[in-house]
Amino acid sequence: MSDRNKAFGWAANENSGVLSPFHFSRRENGENDVTVKILFCGVCHSDLHTIKNHWGISRYPIVPGHEIVGIATKVGKNVTKFKEGDRVGVGVIIDSCQSCESCNQDLENYCPKLVFTYNSRSSDGTRNQGGYSDVIVVDHRFVLSFPDGLPSDAGAPLLCAGITVYSPMKYYGMTEESGKHLGVSGLGGLGHIAVKIGKAFGLRVTVISRSSEKEKEAIDRLGADSFLVTTDSQKMKDATGTMDFVIDTVSAQHSLLPLFSLLKVNGKLVTLGLPEKPLELPIFPLILGRKMVGGSQIGGMKETQEMLDFCAKHNIVADIELIKMSDINSAMDRLAKSDVRYRFVIDVANSLSPG
Amino acid sequence: MGKVLENEAFGLAAKDNSGVLSPFRFSRRETGEKDVRFKVLFCGICHSDLHMVKNEWGVTTYPLVPGHEIVGVVTEVGTKVTKFKAGDKVGVGCLVGSCGSCDSCTEGLENYCPKSIQTYGFKYYDDTITYGGYSDHMVCDEGFIIRIPDNLPLDAAAPLLCAGITVYSPLKYHGLDKPGMHIGVVGLGGLGHVGVKFAKAMGTKVTVISTSESKRDEAINRLGADAFLVSRDPKQIKDAMGTMDGIIDTVSATHSLLPLLGLLKHKGKLVMVGAPEKPLELPVMPLIVERKMVMGSMIGGIKETQEMMDMAGKQNITADIELISADYVNTAMERLQKADVRYRFVIDVANTLKPNPNL
């Protein structure tokens, strides 16, 4: 059993999801490891689902957080890509088997033995804790180089939200030709970044939302080309068969039928939200228009680095609300009501202090 | 369009939503400059015909002469027809017209044209209603005529015009036609049995997925499937988890997608060609965590249908049929309702469809 060092963070202890100060330990920095002093950590909706055990797989206590940006303070002797003082990121996964077909294709995110950054167990038996904490120790293969020009706070959410939309855009062929029309359903953490990345790829982007509340922002600030309110039946009718792709970021129960109707023939619906129950899939629209629905889960390490570099080049960052660690519980309450434009980020280094 | 030849055609029509078919005299247009006129020899009975005669989709207007798996011999061609001549063996499938100018048409995908005209029950360019192949002869635009290879028996080739293209098109489009791939076929009826034959001919390994054991022997020994699994047996499903590149799902009854998604490998594709009326439950986790996809497909374009028929000619692929006389058609429909056919009824039109002397 490796030696362990003291660490401090905030954890949920049961499914009320209330977070509170928590002392724990991290492993000693091994020869393949990078120790990261955490500066910022994004608050992902998955953190909320996990601390409240919505998916039934939570094992408490849980220190969430998988949108981590910090500074390398120690690197193991086998580590060549990073040195002390480098700005680095850690995302959703911290290990994989490194030998299966997925891993060999740089698709660690589809490895059947992938290890998530938190609420998971490593091969040495330790329970892994996430980035709402002061330090993390990660195998160098799962550490990302944070590009110059990408701010640490607003760049942190790219480590989950960014790659989660970037990867399917590439995989489902959305970036092959500019001028294609992408619908983004849901304007939250994932959705707002999908708009920005979609525009950077030269797509025409329409935001699809339940209410017109976010219309001005979507167009003036995020750069969407148009905005479609799903309850406006005339506008929905006019938009029938106009989109090449739709990215659906909504995790609440909802009907897929209106989204299918927006797709052109051969159109693709990519679903990224994680609802608790199955969704309803009408089959006729798939058949009549040769349409499809597919999914995607984050991205591999190589692709995540590519995404960070792309975002740095195009000045794409998340729209964030920076919070103190002590505000996390009220932030979670607001996140449950989608009351955030569009990602909370915890100012860990400046606000996390052992109690 | 040319003038109508009054009441010179005869066939079988459904007159109301009981779906019962009875003799019917009607009119077809004169052979226009781009038309091909042919004597109908055989017509397959597709499950869609059953849905339509009973107005189960709510789109039927009566009287309805069904039939869109039609083969026959050309009797006359229009002055501008170049590809066919009298005596040619030809077929018509589900489409007889499209707009010709939309994105789908320009890509040879007339089947996805929003103005496509179906072979029966649809309004044609001249405002007449189209009548299908349960009739003595057809007139059809050259662009929607399929040549039948000489070596194929016409009766057993007829069902390929709908069932054949319906399974062929997605196997090609979704890249599920590579030798060595593992393809699942759900349901062993008209579509399913032809799906097995085409998938095998493409060099793939085929597993039939069925709700009961009863068709195992046939599937493997007669149709050539490599394996057979009963979807209601959790152990058989478990043993096959994560083994298939693609699955063609021909079942139109409501059924669970979860075990089918489980059978797919990572990035696997579940293609729906059967059309359940009500939405199915879509478990989202397999799509997200294993990047799987669910897609639909509907027949194919004309060029592709010809390609499919040419492949059938080269590889001797035909449907397994039960040839029936025209006066058996209502009984056949009842048996089809109960899936009591191995695997397609085909009406011997030329030899058994007689005009009703009382009409």
XYZ file of C-alpha atoms in Angstrom:
714
model
C 0.000 0.000 0.000
C 1.537 3.302 -1.056
C 2.138 6.081 1.417
C -0.494 8.691 1.521
C -0.536 12.446 1.953
C -3.083 14.617 3.618
C -5.775 16.187 1.476
C -8.764 18.331 2.197
C -11.987 18.929 0.317
C -15.757 19.022 0.567
C -17.730 15.790 0.386
C -21.314 14.572 0.361
C -21.939 11.906 3.011
C -25.358 10.707 2.008
C -28.013 11.268 -0.620
C -29.256 14.609 0.604
C -26.181 15.673 -1.345
C -25.223 18.309 1.193
C -21.461 18.936 0.980
C -19.276 19.667 3.978
C -15.560 19.807 4.894
C -13.822 16.465 4.634
C -10.292 15.352 5.416
C -8.863 12.465 3.423
C -5.604 11.438 1.803
C -4.066 11.089 -1.645
C -1.404 8.582 -2.676
C 2.253 9.499 -2.674
C 3.376 10.757 -6.089
C 4.488 7.652 -7.999
C 6.922 7.471 -10.894
C 4.114 7.940 -13.437
C 2.180 10.510 -11.475
C 1.632 14.221 -11.491
C 0.586 15.961 -8.277
C -1.687 18.914 -8.997
C -2.389 21.801 -6.656
C -5.957 22.610 -7.609
C -6.785 26.193 -8.537
C -10.309 25.866 -9.944
C -12.930 23.174 -10.361
C -16.106 23.391 -12.461
C -19.436 22.212 -11.057
C -20.891 19.751 -13.551
C -24.520 18.586 -13.461
C -23.152 15.049 -13.088
C -21.710 16.144 -9.734
C -25.251 16.967 -8.612
C -26.667 13.666 -9.935
C -23.902 11.743 -8.159
C -24.087 13.392 -4.752
C -27.839 12.789 -4.696
C -27.417 9.223 -5.988
C -29.838 9.775 -8.896
C -28.233 6.945 -10.822
C -28.135 4.552 -7.890
C -24.368 3.987 -8.083
C -23.043 6.424 -5.502
C -20.746 5.241 -2.694
C -20.300 7.846 0.020
C -18.421 9.902 1.090
C -17.995 11.555 -2.310
C -15.781 14.516 -3.128
C -17.085 15.409 -6.601
C -15.454 17.497 -9.328
C -14.027 16.533 -12.704
C -13.317 19.884 -14.361
C -10.034 20.538 -12.562
C -7.362 23.091 -13.426
C -4.230 23.513 -11.365
C -0.466 23.642 -11.209
C 1.812 20.609 -11.267
C 3.793 20.584 -8.034
C 5.505 17.210 -8.444
C 6.118 14.903 -11.394
C 7.264 11.275 -11.240
C 10.529 10.190 -12.833
C 8.829 8.592 -15.858
C 6.870 11.728 -16.657
C 8.260 13.665 -19.594
C 5.313 15.741 -20.809
C 4.955 17.838 -17.664
C 7.243 19.607 -15.249
C 6.724 21.381 -11.972
C 4.961 24.696 -12.427
C 3.043 23.676 -15.576
C -0.626 24.554 -15.753
C -2.545 21.306 -16.182
C -6.066 19.957 -16.315
C -7.744 16.781 -15.111
C -11.117 15.787 -16.532
C -13.578 12.972 -16.123
C -11.292 9.924 -16.248
C -8.097 9.079 -14.405
C -7.349 5.565 -15.587
C -8.220 2.862 -18.121
C -6.916 -0.598 -18.966
C -4.522 0.694 -21.655
C -4.733 -2.564 -23.610
C -8.245 -3.002 -25.044
C -9.376 -2.033 -28.544
C -10.826 1.251 -27.288
C -7.686 2.233 -25.387
C -5.522 1.344 -28.369
C -7.563 3.725 -30.491
C -7.154 6.592 -27.973
C -10.747 6.031 -26.860
C -10.113 5.525 -23.165
C -13.616 6.921 -22.563
C -15.090 3.713 -23.998
C -12.782 1.334 -22.170
C -14.899 -1.156 -20.218
C -12.489 -0.728 -17.296
C -12.357 3.037 -17.318
C -11.949 4.739 -13.944
C -13.840 7.955 -13.297
C -12.192 10.790 -11.391
C -14.560 10.412 -8.461
C -17.036 7.865 -7.104
C -14.807 5.078 -8.430
C -12.245 2.607 -7.162
C -8.687 2.262 -8.362
C -6.907 -1.075 -8.788
C -5.137 -0.622 -5.450
C -8.513 -0.464 -3.718
C -8.561 3.280 -2.979
C -11.788 5.170 -3.480
C -11.111 8.092 -5.795
C -12.097 11.590 -4.781
C -12.562 14.512 -7.167
C -11.610 18.142 -7.601
C -13.572 19.969 -4.909
C -10.310 19.577 -3.002
C -6.871 21.104 -2.602
C -4.752 18.511 -4.375
C -5.047 15.538 -6.689
C -2.524 12.919 -7.827
C -3.100 11.531 -11.313
C -1.283 9.230 -13.732
C 0.380 11.453 -16.326
C -1.514 9.792 -19.175
C -4.714 11.318 -17.793
C -3.354 14.812 -17.229
C -3.885 17.466 -19.873
C -1.717 20.375 -20.784
C -3.665 23.587 -20.282
C -2.858 25.869 -23.254
C -1.546 29.409 -22.749
C -4.302 31.860 -23.503
C -6.977 29.666 -21.951
C -7.935 31.162 -18.567
C -7.879 28.611 -15.756
C -11.287 29.503 -14.338
C -13.377 29.851 -17.493
C -11.428 27.092 -19.192
C -12.070 24.498 -16.485
C -15.559 23.462 -17.686
C -14.116 22.521 -21.062
C -12.660 19.443 -19.373
C -16.090 17.844 -19.239
C -18.670 20.039 -20.958
C -16.276 21.000 -23.745
C -15.144 17.513 -24.710
C -18.670 16.127 -24.258
C -19.908 18.277 -27.150
C -16.682 18.425 -29.204
C -16.306 14.653 -29.519
C -19.715 13.877 -31.063
C -19.441 16.891 -33.347
C -16.393 15.250 -34.894
C -17.598 11.663 -34.696
C -21.024 12.286 -36.247
C -19.580 14.296 -39.114
C -20.828 17.726 -38.083
C -17.524 19.406 -38.755
C -16.800 18.035 -42.200
C -18.488 20.823 -44.152
C -19.119 24.346 -43.014
C -22.563 25.778 -43.489
C -24.427 22.762 -42.107
C -27.237 23.546 -39.680
C -26.932 22.400 -36.064
C -29.712 22.595 -33.498
C -28.671 22.705 -29.843
C -31.429 21.632 -27.500
C -31.040 22.970 -23.984
C -28.937 26.001 -23.113
C -27.045 25.047 -19.977
C -23.475 24.007 -19.290
C -23.255 21.681 -22.306
C -25.533 23.647 -24.576
C -23.821 27.020 -24.346
C -20.441 25.497 -25.154
C -21.972 23.533 -28.046
C -23.130 26.858 -29.524
C -19.636 28.346 -29.265
C -17.816 25.311 -30.628
C -20.429 24.848 -33.365
C -19.948 28.425 -34.530
C -16.165 27.994 -34.473
C -16.589 25.010 -36.827
C -18.523 27.183 -39.262
C -21.922 25.683 -38.557
C -25.150 27.596 -38.572
C -26.516 27.161 -35.035
C -30.095 27.319 -33.775
C -30.755 27.078 -30.044
C -33.868 25.051 -29.199
C -35.382 25.880 -25.855
C -38.610 25.578 -23.862
C -38.860 29.317 -23.280
C -37.757 32.536 -24.923
C -36.024 33.703 -21.757
C -32.519 33.020 -23.061
C -33.118 34.183 -26.638
C -31.344 37.522 -26.509
C -28.287 36.041 -24.794
C -28.129 33.117 -27.141
C -27.993 35.375 -30.154
C -26.193 38.480 -28.902
C -23.703 36.954 -26.539
C -23.215 33.335 -27.525
C -23.441 33.967 -31.248
C -26.280 31.593 -32.150
C -27.851 32.332 -35.533
C -31.391 31.736 -34.392
C -33.512 30.624 -31.474
C -36.490 28.284 -31.544
C -39.018 27.960 -28.744
C -40.488 24.461 -28.720
C -43.866 25.646 -27.455
C -44.310 27.933 -30.479
C -46.020 25.492 -32.805
C -45.922 27.743 -35.866
C -42.179 28.328 -35.562
C -41.595 24.617 -34.963
C -43.609 23.855 -38.090
C -41.598 26.360 -40.124
C -38.390 24.769 -38.892
C -39.453 21.229 -39.848
C -36.798 19.384 -41.826
C -34.230 22.210 -41.699
C -31.463 20.824 -39.508
C -28.643 18.470 -40.418
C -27.891 17.688 -36.773
C -29.380 18.207 -33.350
C -27.384 17.923 -30.122
C -29.742 17.228 -27.243
C -28.240 18.220 -23.898
C -31.406 17.947 -21.835
C -31.388 15.365 -19.054
C -34.960 15.857 -17.864
C -37.609 13.536 -19.353
C -38.684 14.952 -22.697
C -40.069 13.872 -26.032
C -37.725 13.233 -28.934
C -40.473 13.590 -31.527
C -40.224 17.376 -31.997
C -36.441 17.120 -32.308
C -36.731 14.450 -35.003
C -39.172 16.603 -36.933
C -36.568 19.375 -37.095
C -34.066 17.094 -38.816
C -33.649 16.866 -42.569
C -33.598 13.488 -44.294
C -30.505 11.582 -43.068
C -30.437 13.916 -40.055
C -28.683 12.910 -36.859
C -29.829 13.450 -33.289
C -27.090 13.103 -30.707
C -28.283 12.683 -27.161
C -25.888 13.648 -24.377
C -28.145 14.263 -21.393
C -28.486 11.420 -18.907
C -32.153 11.053 -17.966
C -33.072 8.785 -15.086
C -35.606 6.815 -17.148
C -35.661 5.704 -20.805
C -36.915 8.248 -23.327
C -39.732 7.669 -25.799
C -38.481 6.892 -29.277
C -41.002 7.278 -32.100
C -39.934 4.919 -34.888
C -41.846 6.330 -37.880
C -39.731 9.509 -38.157
C -36.567 7.397 -38.160
C -37.872 5.261 -40.976
C -39.546 7.919 -43.091
C -36.491 10.169 -43.074
C -33.590 7.738 -42.569
C -32.820 9.575 -39.344
C -30.823 8.356 -36.416
C -30.226 8.874 -32.734
C -26.825 8.207 -31.219
C -24.966 9.047 -28.050
C -21.501 9.966 -26.916
C -19.544 10.023 -23.663
C -16.859 12.646 -23.073
C -13.804 11.866 -25.237
C -10.428 10.143 -25.148
C -7.353 11.893 -23.788
C -5.895 12.727 -27.204
C -9.165 14.221 -28.370
C -9.614 16.150 -25.113
C -6.198 17.758 -25.625
C -7.128 18.521 -29.231
C -10.330 20.156 -27.984
C -8.455 22.322 -25.461
C -6.033 23.455 -28.135
C -8.932 24.192 -30.508
C -10.707 26.250 -27.860
C -7.529 28.176 -27.019
C -7.081 28.973 -30.719
C -10.671 30.157 -31.090
C -10.914 31.878 -27.679
C -13.695 29.585 -26.547
C -14.264 29.440 -22.821
C -17.296 28.734 -20.668
C -19.510 31.473 -19.289
C -18.997 31.013 -15.584
C -20.063 32.213 -12.174
C -17.080 31.967 -9.861
C -18.004 30.869 -6.351
C -16.343 30.190 -3.031
C -16.178 26.648 -1.738
C -18.471 27.607 1.142
C -21.178 28.597 -1.361
C -21.284 25.163 -2.983
C -24.525 23.971 -1.396
C -26.527 26.976 -2.507
C -24.885 26.683 -5.930
C -26.102 23.068 -6.128
C -29.635 24.204 -5.212
C -29.510 26.765 -8.006
C -28.046 24.256 -10.451
C -30.996 21.931 -9.754
C -33.225 24.740 -11.005
C -30.894 25.527 -13.949
C -30.329 28.920 -12.363
C -26.844 29.609 -13.623
C -25.386 31.302 -16.687
C -23.955 28.655 -17.449
C -21.432 26.901 -15.182
C -20.418 27.431 -11.578
C -16.667 27.229 -11.030
C -15.210 26.915 -7.546
C -12.279 29.215 -6.779
C -10.588 26.413 -4.897
C -7.179 27.890 -4.258
C -8.594 31.109 -2.805
C -11.512 29.761 -0.840
C -10.840 26.229 0.285
C -9.243 26.161 3.679
C -9.168 23.306 6.158
C -11.758 24.001 8.859
C -50.333 12.940 -69.514
C -52.113 10.735 -72.012
C -55.785 10.030 -71.950
C -57.357 7.395 -69.808
C -58.386 4.080 -71.324
C -61.745 3.726 -69.708
C -62.243 0.651 -67.543
C -59.843 -1.502 -69.438
C -57.971 -2.629 -66.330
C -59.184 -5.086 -63.769
C -57.898 -6.210 -60.419
C -58.752 -6.796 -56.769
C -59.652 -3.862 -54.567
C -60.526 -3.286 -50.943
C -63.699 -1.220 -50.771
C -63.784 -0.462 -47.026
C -61.779 -1.021 -43.878
C -62.828 -4.622 -43.484
C -59.959 -5.003 -45.941
C -61.814 -7.667 -47.920
C -60.652 -7.669 -51.554
C -63.033 -8.210 -54.441
C -63.001 -7.873 -58.247
C -62.767 -4.325 -59.491
C -62.687 -2.725 -62.919
C -60.844 0.549 -63.274
C -58.945 2.723 -65.723
C -55.299 3.164 -66.417
C -53.823 5.943 -68.557
C -52.721 5.483 -72.133
C -48.999 4.742 -72.516
C -47.352 8.175 -72.352
C -44.102 9.019 -74.108
C -42.036 8.054 -71.075
C -44.231 5.203 -69.886
C -43.707 1.457 -69.893
C -46.825 -0.699 -70.058
C -46.536 -4.283 -68.840
C -48.711 -7.312 -68.302
C -48.549 -8.300 -64.640
C -47.450 -11.896 -64.095
C -46.953 -11.965 -60.317
C -47.452 -9.671 -57.345
C -46.120 -10.207 -53.818
C -48.289 -9.571 -50.770
C -46.453 -7.211 -48.446
C -47.505 -6.680 -44.819
C -47.986 -3.014 -45.750
C -50.770 -4.120 -48.104
C -52.560 -5.584 -45.095
C -52.100 -2.382 -43.038
C -53.385 -0.323 -45.969
C -56.472 -2.357 -46.918
C -57.624 -2.092 -43.308
C -56.698 1.604 -43.105
C -54.534 0.947 -40.036
C -52.384 3.974 -40.814
C -55.352 6.236 -41.417
C -54.239 7.233 -44.927
C -56.271 4.872 -47.086
C -58.849 6.014 -49.615
C -61.125 3.377 -51.089
C -61.327 1.628 -53.446
C -57.724 0.545 -52.968
C -55.928 -1.827 -55.367
C -52.827 -2.825 -53.389
C -49.599 -4.470 -54.485
C -46.081 -3.068 -54.771
C -43.992 -6.156 -55.522
C -45.023 -6.412 -59.146
C -43.317 -8.306 -61.959
C -44.362 -8.801 -65.549
C -43.538 -8.556 -69.236
C -43.426 -5.287 -71.186
C -46.141 -4.974 -73.815
C -45.626 -1.388 -74.997
C -43.213 1.487 -74.420
C -43.620 5.212 -75.013
C -41.778 7.061 -77.789
C -39.150 8.503 -75.459
C -38.399 5.301 -73.550
C -34.830 4.137 -74.089
C -34.123 1.538 -71.448
C -36.879 -1.015 -72.068
C -38.676 -2.694 -74.970
C -41.568 -5.052 -75.453
C -40.807 -8.524 -74.107
C -38.484 -7.345 -71.307
C -39.023 -8.806 -67.861
C -39.554 -5.895 -65.488
C -40.786 -4.999 -62.036
C -42.191 -2.104 -60.076
C -41.764 -1.651 -56.353
C -43.174 0.877 -53.909
C -42.707 4.073 -55.930
C -44.002 5.283 -59.272
C -43.075 8.958 -59.116
C -41.122 11.697 -57.342
C -40.379 15.377 -57.833
C -37.060 14.777 -59.568
C -35.449 17.983 -58.322
C -35.083 17.937 -54.538
C -31.880 16.957 -52.720
C -33.137 13.421 -52.205
C -34.095 12.923 -55.864
C -30.811 14.300 -57.148
C -28.984 11.825 -54.944
C -31.015 8.895 -56.268
C -33.067 8.714 -53.074
C -36.552 9.083 -54.519
C -37.810 7.142 -51.505
C -37.089 10.157 -49.281
C -38.525 12.742 -51.658
C -41.285 14.625 -49.830
C -43.362 14.404 -53.016
C -42.754 10.752 -53.772
C -45.748 8.910 -55.220
C -46.466 5.433 -53.968
C -47.537 2.658 -56.268
C -50.995 2.453 -54.834
C -53.378 4.735 -53.009
C -51.590 7.964 -53.917
C -52.452 10.886 -56.142
C -50.482 10.828 -59.396
C -49.329 13.915 -61.397
C -52.534 13.745 -63.451
C -54.672 13.759 -60.278
C -55.700 10.139 -60.748
C -55.244 7.688 -57.881
C -52.536 5.083 -58.333
C -53.588 1.439 -58.466
C -51.166 -1.306 -57.533
C -50.172 -4.722 -58.745
C -53.106 -6.896 -57.729
C -54.214 -6.173 -61.286
C -53.793 -7.381 -64.837
C -51.441 -4.726 -66.116
C -49.461 -1.661 -65.020
C -48.370 1.580 -66.649
C -45.378 3.223 -65.087
C -42.820 5.933 -65.833
C -39.565 4.430 -67.176
C -37.641 5.974 -64.285
C -39.353 3.700 -61.789
C -39.109 0.419 -63.676
C -36.670 -2.246 -62.518
C -35.177 -4.821 -64.885
C -35.416 -8.402 -63.581
C -32.318 -10.513 -64.330
C -33.042 -13.338 -66.757
C -31.936 -16.081 -64.430
C -34.300 -15.199 -61.581
C -37.693 -16.927 -61.328
C -40.184 -14.074 -61.596
C -42.526 -15.238 -58.851
C -39.792 -15.566 -56.228
C -38.116 -12.343 -57.384
C -41.243 -10.227 -56.915
C -40.911 -9.745 -53.112
C -37.409 -8.355 -53.566
C -38.993 -5.182 -54.952
C -40.072 -4.202 -51.464
C -38.736 -6.646 -48.882
C -35.414 -7.053 -50.669
C -34.576 -3.368 -51.042
C -35.825 -2.628 -47.515
C -33.081 -4.785 -46.011
C -30.426 -4.257 -48.708
C -30.419 -0.453 -48.457
C -29.509 -0.116 -44.757
C -26.951 -2.933 -44.919
C -25.097 -0.917 -47.560
C -25.745 2.599 -46.279
C -24.617 1.844 -42.754
C -21.570 -0.112 -43.832
C -22.918 -3.399 -42.494
C -21.986 -5.245 -45.679
C -18.336 -5.998 -44.965
C -17.283 -9.642 -45.027
C -16.643 -10.941 -41.534
C -18.998 -8.528 -39.788
C -21.600 -10.000 -37.470
C -25.165 -8.973 -38.294
C -28.276 -9.748 -36.258
C -31.693 -10.032 -37.926
C -34.657 -9.633 -35.607
C -37.833 -11.335 -36.763
C -38.033 -14.036 -39.396
C -40.860 -13.013 -41.697
C -40.976 -11.466 -45.148
C -38.269 -8.895 -44.381
C -36.248 -11.019 -42.003
C -35.767 -14.050 -44.209
C -34.607 -11.926 -47.126
C -32.387 -9.989 -44.711
C -30.627 -13.224 -43.783
C -30.044 -14.086 -47.441
C -28.634 -10.695 -48.410
C -26.466 -10.397 -45.317
C -25.020 -13.877 -45.933
C -24.451 -13.030 -49.606
C -22.481 -9.980 -48.475
C -20.148 -12.277 -46.541
C -21.300 -11.412 -43.054
C -21.979 -13.795 -40.193
C -25.714 -13.760 -39.439
C -27.578 -14.466 -36.213
C -31.361 -14.605 -36.318
C -33.026 -13.201 -33.201
C -36.519 -14.515 -32.651
C -39.071 -14.750 -29.866
C -39.467 -18.508 -30.199
C -37.460 -21.644 -30.894
C -39.764 -22.835 -33.631
C -37.840 -21.307 -36.537
C -34.336 -22.336 -35.448
C -33.985 -25.321 -37.761
C -35.219 -23.389 -40.805
C -33.109 -20.362 -40.044
C -29.918 -22.374 -39.890
C -30.494 -25.271 -42.233
C -32.568 -23.679 -44.935
C -31.836 -19.971 -44.869
C -28.170 -20.351 -44.002
C -28.028 -18.279 -40.811
C -24.948 -18.980 -38.699
C -26.707 -18.805 -35.383
C -30.135 -18.381 -33.819
C -31.009 -16.846 -30.517
C -34.264 -16.642 -28.646
C -34.687 -13.114 -27.324
C -36.808 -14.262 -24.389
C -33.988 -16.455 -23.061
C -31.779 -14.228 -20.874
C -28.888 -16.699 -21.013
C -28.809 -16.759 -24.827
C -28.890 -12.964 -24.871
C -26.161 -12.719 -22.228
C -23.853 -15.064 -24.128
C -24.176 -12.913 -27.247
C -23.779 -9.506 -25.572
C -21.475 -7.097 -27.356
C -20.923 -9.346 -30.386
C -22.804 -7.710 -33.264
C -21.729 -4.902 -35.587
C -25.301 -4.221 -36.641
C -28.832 -5.449 -36.174
C -31.667 -5.198 -38.688
C -34.914 -5.102 -36.709
C -37.864 -6.114 -38.860
C -40.407 -6.399 -36.054
C -43.356 -4.020 -36.147
C -44.939 -5.076 -32.868
C -43.967 -3.147 -29.748
C -40.837 -4.676 -28.261
C -37.899 -3.869 -26.010
C -34.792 -2.288 -27.507
C -32.637 -2.810 -24.427
C -31.548 -6.411 -25.109
C -30.947 -5.583 -28.779
C -28.717 -2.647 -27.851
C -26.884 -4.978 -25.486
C -26.125 -7.388 -28.332
C -24.296 -4.675 -30.270
C -20.575 -4.073 -30.036
C -19.343 -0.574 -29.246
C -20.430 1.835 -32.006
C -22.939 -0.781 -33.134
C -25.990 0.162 -35.159
C -29.573 -0.891 -34.569
C -31.542 -0.349 -37.784
C -35.319 -0.244 -37.540
C -37.129 -1.310 -40.700
C -40.236 -2.635 -39.003
C -42.525 0.224 -38.040
C -44.170 -0.053 -34.634
C -47.057 2.369 -34.422
C -46.398 3.495 -30.879
C -43.084 4.906 -29.664
C -40.661 2.441 -28.120
C -38.661 2.987 -24.959
C -35.149 4.185 -25.685
C -32.635 3.383 -22.970
C -30.153 6.200 -23.349
C -27.208 4.780 -21.384
C -26.094 2.259 -24.039
C -26.052 5.041 -26.609
C -23.966 7.324 -24.438
C -21.663 4.904 -22.682
C -21.047 2.660 -25.691
C -21.667 5.156 -28.516
C -24.369 3.017 -30.087
C -26.965 4.267 -32.555
C -30.574 3.620 -33.507
C -31.570 4.466 -37.046
C -34.410 3.914 -39.473
C -34.596 3.063 -43.147
C -37.343 2.886 -45.738
C -37.075 0.941 -49.003
C -34.427 2.501 -51.264
C -33.968 4.677 -54.321
C -34.497 3.327 -57.814
C -30.821 3.046 -58.709
C -30.212 1.158 -55.499
C -33.199 -1.100 -56.088
C -31.746 -2.029 -59.472
C -28.380 -2.642 -57.836
C -30.046 -4.911 -55.291
C -31.875 -6.819 -58.038
C -28.650 -7.227 -60.024
C -26.924 -8.620 -56.927
C -29.847 -10.993 -56.440
C -29.365 -12.132 -60.044
C -25.650 -12.726 -59.608
C -26.018 -14.535 -56.308
C -29.335 -16.293 -56.969
C -31.199 -14.628 -54.136
C -34.962 -14.909 -54.166
C -37.707 -14.910 -51.564
C -39.220 -18.063 -50.135
C -42.778 -17.854 -51.389
C -46.154 -19.501 -51.288
C -47.733 -19.000 -54.708
C -51.478 -18.454 -54.474
C -54.360 -17.909 -56.810
C -56.182 -14.594 -56.910
C -59.270 -16.023 -55.249
C -57.167 -17.113 -52.231
C -56.092 -13.559 -51.496
C -58.480 -12.867 -48.601
C -57.496 -16.108 -46.886
C -53.860 -15.210 -47.455
C -54.426 -11.842 -45.763
C -55.931 -13.580 -42.729
C -52.981 -15.952 -42.530
C -50.551 -13.051 -42.967
C -52.179 -11.342 -39.998
C -51.134 -14.380 -37.936
C -47.674 -14.513 -39.574
C -48.687 -17.911 -40.946
C -46.575 -17.929 -44.085
C -43.061 -19.087 -44.960
C -42.334 -16.216 -45.829
C -44.195 -14.271 -48.564
C -47.426 -14.919 -50.444
C -47.184 -14.176 -54.166
C -50.299 -13.940 -56.329
C -50.128 -15.819 -59.615
C -51.845 -12.909 -61.338
C -51.548 -13.840 -64.999
C -52.895 -17.353 -64.521
C -55.577 -16.748 -61.921
C -56.806 -13.164 -61.966
C -59.838 -13.114 -64.203
C -62.099 -10.176 -64.918
C -65.461 -10.517 -63.268
C -67.889 -10.909 -66.190
C -70.588 -9.153 -64.157
C -68.642 -5.925 -63.888
